[in-house]
Amino acid sequence: MTIAVDLAKTVFEIAVADSEWRIVERHRLSRSQFQAFFFNREPATVVMEACGTAHFWGRWLTGLGFSVRLIPAQAARPYRRRNKNDAADAAALIEAARNTEIIDVPVKSSEQQAIQGLHRIRSQWMATRTARINNLRGLLREQGINIPVGGVAP
């Protein structure tokens, strides 16, 4: 049994496939229904598209005894057969799970995600700092004041 989950902010689309990869169940669940769905199921393989929240749900499902596979988004995209919607994405994940050549993304620990978040925040701060310095440099040049390129060392 393979369960494909298309993650969203409030509504989760689920497709359940049998051992022959045929979809036998489809569900559209809220967050609380999603959790209850997995509490009441036998452990199986869960396939999700790798994204920020997939790592959280991957850790949670692993704690319940499920086997979790995170598939890169670009690897699942070619398997979508029709228009992009949550149900089509879940079905595409089932198809992508069949391909043994797709390399899964490992589920990140909470600490790994925290460090990645800090790096992302620092990168954003540096980008806004550079933009402000460049803006100030441009305004001062309009007044005839030339400041060399580069930020001031702290």
mmCIF file of C-alpha atoms in Angstrom:
data_model
loop_
_atom_site.group_PDB
_atom_site.id
_atom_site.type_symbol
_atom_site.label_atom_id
_atom_site.label_comp_id
_atom_site.label_asym_id
_atom_site.label_seq_id
_atom_site.Cartn_x
_atom_site.Cartn_y
_atom_site.Cartn_z
ATOM 1 C CA MET A 1 0.000 0.000 0.000
ATOM 2 C CA THR A 2 1.290 3.448 -0.957
ATOM 3 C CA ILE A 3 -0.249 6.707 0.221
ATOM 4 C CA ALA A 4 0.474 9.879 -1.752
ATOM 5 C CA VAL A 5 -0.057 13.196 0.007
ATOM 6 C CA ASP A 6 -0.284 16.561 -1.703
ATOM 7 C CA LEU A 7 0.462 19.013 1.083
ATOM 8 C CA ALA A 8 -1.194 22.408 1.379
ATOM 9 C CA LYS A 9 -1.762 25.019 4.058
ATOM 10 C CA THR A 10 -5.199 23.858 5.193
ATOM 11 C CA VAL A 11 -6.455 21.065 2.911
ATOM 12 C CA PHE A 12 -4.540 17.886 2.093
ATOM 13 C CA GLU A 13 -5.271 15.700 -0.932
ATOM 14 C CA ILE A 14 -4.594 11.987 -0.442
ATOM 15 C CA ALA A 15 -4.478 9.157 -2.968
ATOM 16 C CA VAL A 16 -4.093 5.568 -1.757
ATOM 17 C CA ALA A 17 -2.741 2.968 -4.180
ATOM 18 C CA ASP A 18 -2.767 -0.808 -3.855
ATOM 19 C CA SER A 19 0.174 -3.124 -4.471
ATOM 20 C CA GLU A 20 -0.407 -2.872 -8.253
ATOM 21 C CA TRP A 21 -0.192 0.961 -8.141
ATOM 22 C CA ARG A 22 -3.915 1.461 -8.830
ATOM 23 C CA ILE A 23 -5.549 4.297 -6.904
ATOM 24 C CA VAL A 24 -8.241 2.740 -4.732
ATOM 25 C CA GLU A 25 -9.055 5.674 -2.426
ATOM 26 C CA ARG A 26 -9.040 9.472 -2.646
ATOM 27 C CA HIS A 27 -9.559 11.869 0.225
ATOM 28 C CA ARG A 28 -9.590 15.640 0.683
ATOM 29 C CA LEU A 29 -8.891 16.302 4.356
ATOM 30 C CA SER A 30 -8.471 19.208 6.739
ATOM 31 C CA ARG A 31 -5.446 19.285 9.040
ATOM 32 C CA SER A 32 -7.251 17.571 11.947
ATOM 33 C CA GLN A 33 -8.824 14.985 9.620
ATOM 34 C CA PHE A 34 -5.381 14.383 8.091
ATOM 35 C CA GLN A 35 -3.898 13.507 11.469
ATOM 36 C CA ALA A 36 -6.842 11.257 12.365
ATOM 37 C CA PHE A 37 -6.535 9.525 8.967
ATOM 38 C CA PHE A 38 -2.994 8.390 9.765
ATOM 39 C CA PHE A 39 -3.693 7.528 13.405
ATOM 40 C CA ASN A 40 -6.292 5.014 12.175
ATOM 41 C CA ARG A 41 -4.199 3.352 9.434
ATOM 42 C CA GLU A 42 -1.730 0.538 9.337
ATOM 43 C CA PRO A 43 1.819 1.747 8.606
ATOM 44 C CA ALA A 44 2.565 1.946 4.886
ATOM 45 C CA THR A 45 4.751 3.933 2.516
ATOM 46 C CA VAL A 46 3.851 7.618 2.335
ATOM 47 C CA VAL A 47 5.021 9.654 -0.655
ATOM 48 C CA MET A 48 5.150 13.447 -0.572
ATOM 49 C CA GLU A 49 6.636 16.195 -2.693
ATOM 50 C CA ALA A 50 9.720 17.584 -0.960
ATOM 51 C CA CYS A 51 8.939 21.010 0.506
ATOM 52 C CA GLY A 52 9.404 22.748 3.846
ATOM 53 C CA THR A 53 6.362 21.241 5.548
ATOM 54 C CA ALA A 54 7.034 17.787 4.089
ATOM 55 C CA HIS A 55 9.977 17.412 6.457
ATOM 56 C CA PHE A 56 7.775 18.151 9.482
ATOM 57 C CA TRP A 57 5.097 15.697 8.331
ATOM 58 C CA GLY A 58 7.793 13.175 7.394
ATOM 59 C CA ARG A 59 9.159 13.217 10.945
ATOM 60 C CA TRP A 60 5.628 12.978 12.374
ATOM 61 C CA LEU A 61 4.659 10.039 10.139
ATOM 62 C CA THR A 62 7.949 8.247 10.818
ATOM 63 C CA GLY A 63 7.127 8.511 14.513
ATOM 64 C CA LEU A 64 3.858 6.690 13.795
ATOM 65 C CA GLY A 65 5.720 3.864 12.034
ATOM 66 C CA PHE A 66 5.176 4.904 8.411
ATOM 67 C CA SER A 67 7.916 4.768 5.792
ATOM 68 C CA VAL A 68 8.287 8.232 4.227
ATOM 69 C CA ARG A 69 9.610 9.082 0.758
ATOM 70 C CA LEU A 70 10.106 12.691 -0.267
ATOM 71 C CA ILE A 71 10.262 13.131 -4.021
ATOM 72 C CA PRO A 72 11.770 16.285 -5.559
ATOM 73 C CA ALA A 73 9.083 18.496 -7.129
ATOM 74 C CA GLN A 74 10.817 18.583 -10.496
ATOM 75 C CA ALA A 75 10.849 14.770 -10.564
ATOM 76 C CA ALA A 76 7.105 14.461 -9.866
ATOM 77 C CA ARG A 77 5.988 17.167 -12.318
ATOM 78 C CA PRO A 78 6.355 15.059 -15.525
ATOM 79 C CA TYR A 79 3.970 12.438 -14.132
ATOM 80 C CA ARG A 80 1.010 14.835 -13.874
ATOM 81 C CA ARG A 81 -1.424 13.773 -16.624
ATOM 82 C CA ARG A 82 -3.848 16.686 -16.678
ATOM 83 C CA ASN A 83 -4.317 20.179 -15.301
ATOM 84 C CA LYS A 84 -2.521 21.116 -12.118
ATOM 85 C CA ASN A 85 -4.722 20.590 -9.101
ATOM 86 C CA ASP A 86 -4.299 18.825 -5.778
ATOM 87 C CA ALA A 87 -5.871 15.532 -6.906
ATOM 88 C CA ALA A 88 -3.714 15.397 -10.051
ATOM 89 C CA ASP A 89 -0.614 16.134 -7.972
ATOM 90 C CA ALA A 90 -1.391 13.269 -5.587
ATOM 91 C CA ALA A 91 -1.891 10.877 -8.518
ATOM 92 C CA ALA A 92 1.389 12.080 -10.061
ATOM 93 C CA LEU A 93 3.183 11.271 -6.807
ATOM 94 C CA ILE A 94 1.904 7.676 -7.019
ATOM 95 C CA GLU A 95 3.283 7.408 -10.550
ATOM 96 C CA ALA A 96 6.600 9.008 -9.574
ATOM 97 C CA ALA A 97 6.956 6.603 -6.632
ATOM 98 C CA ARG A 98 7.058 3.715 -9.123
ATOM 99 C CA ASN A 99 10.218 5.090 -10.741
ATOM 100 C CA THR A 100 13.201 3.587 -8.936
ATOM 101 C CA GLU A 101 15.611 6.002 -10.638
ATOM 102 C CA ILE A 102 14.264 9.027 -8.756
ATOM 103 C CA ILE A 103 16.523 9.817 -5.816
ATOM 104 C CA ASP A 104 14.506 10.629 -2.698
ATOM 105 C CA VAL A 105 15.192 13.685 -0.573
ATOM 106 C CA PRO A 106 16.142 12.646 2.970
ATOM 107 C CA VAL A 107 13.821 13.902 5.712
ATOM 108 C CA LYS A 108 15.573 16.735 7.540
ATOM 109 C CA SER A 109 15.760 16.870 11.297
ATOM 110 C CA SER A 110 14.272 19.818 13.148
ATOM 111 C CA GLU A 111 17.800 21.112 13.817
ATOM 112 C CA GLN A 112 18.732 20.923 10.131
ATOM 113 C CA GLN A 113 15.628 22.899 9.205
ATOM 114 C CA ALA A 114 16.381 25.518 11.888
ATOM 115 C CA ILE A 115 19.925 26.032 10.571
ATOM 116 C CA GLN A 116 18.643 26.288 6.998
ATOM 117 C CA GLY A 117 16.098 28.873 8.166
ATOM 118 C CA LEU A 118 18.814 30.941 9.817
ATOM 119 C CA HIS A 119 20.853 30.904 6.603
ATOM 120 C CA ARG A 120 17.794 32.002 4.638
ATOM 121 C CA ILE A 121 17.102 34.878 7.033
ATOM 122 C CA ARG A 122 20.741 36.012 6.917
ATOM 123 C CA SER A 123 20.683 35.937 3.116
ATOM 124 C CA GLN A 124 17.548 38.108 3.088
ATOM 125 C CA TRP A 125 19.100 40.573 5.550
ATOM 126 C CA MET A 126 22.224 40.838 3.387
ATOM 127 C CA ALA A 127 20.134 41.435 0.262
ATOM 128 C CA THR A 128 18.117 44.224 1.884
ATOM 129 C CA ARG A 129 21.288 45.746 3.361
ATOM 130 C CA THR A 130 22.918 45.823 -0.076
ATOM 131 C CA ALA A 131 19.792 47.320 -1.637
ATOM 132 C CA ARG A 132 19.687 50.110 0.977
ATOM 133 C CA ILE A 133 23.381 50.907 0.554
ATOM 134 C CA ASN A 134 22.963 51.073 -3.231
ATOM 135 C CA ASN A 135 19.890 53.281 -2.871
ATOM 136 C CA LEU A 136 21.757 55.653 -0.536
ATOM 137 C CA ARG A 137 24.768 55.702 -2.868
ATOM 138 C CA GLY A 138 22.484 56.669 -5.784
ATOM 139 C CA LEU A 139 20.804 59.436 -3.801
ATOM 140 C CA LEU A 140 24.164 60.858 -2.705
ATOM 141 C CA ARG A 141 25.513 60.762 -6.274
ATOM 142 C CA GLU A 142 22.561 62.944 -7.292
ATOM 143 C CA GLN A 143 23.979 65.516 -4.846
ATOM 144 C CA GLY A 144 27.521 65.152 -6.183
ATOM 145 C CA ILE A 145 28.812 62.958 -3.370
ATOM 146 C CA ASN A 146 30.588 59.821 -4.568
ATOM 147 C CA ILE A 147 30.848 56.864 -2.209
ATOM 148 C CA PRO A 148 32.953 53.853 -3.242
ATOM 149 C CA VAL A 149 31.260 50.499 -3.893
ATOM 150 C CA GLY A 150 30.975 48.135 -0.920
ATOM 151 C CA GLY A 151 29.462 48.269 2.511
ATOM 152 C CA VAL A 152 31.089 49.707 5.574
ATOM 153 C CA ALA A 153 32.890 47.089 7.655
ATOM 154 C CA PRO A 154 31.202 46.553 11.025
#
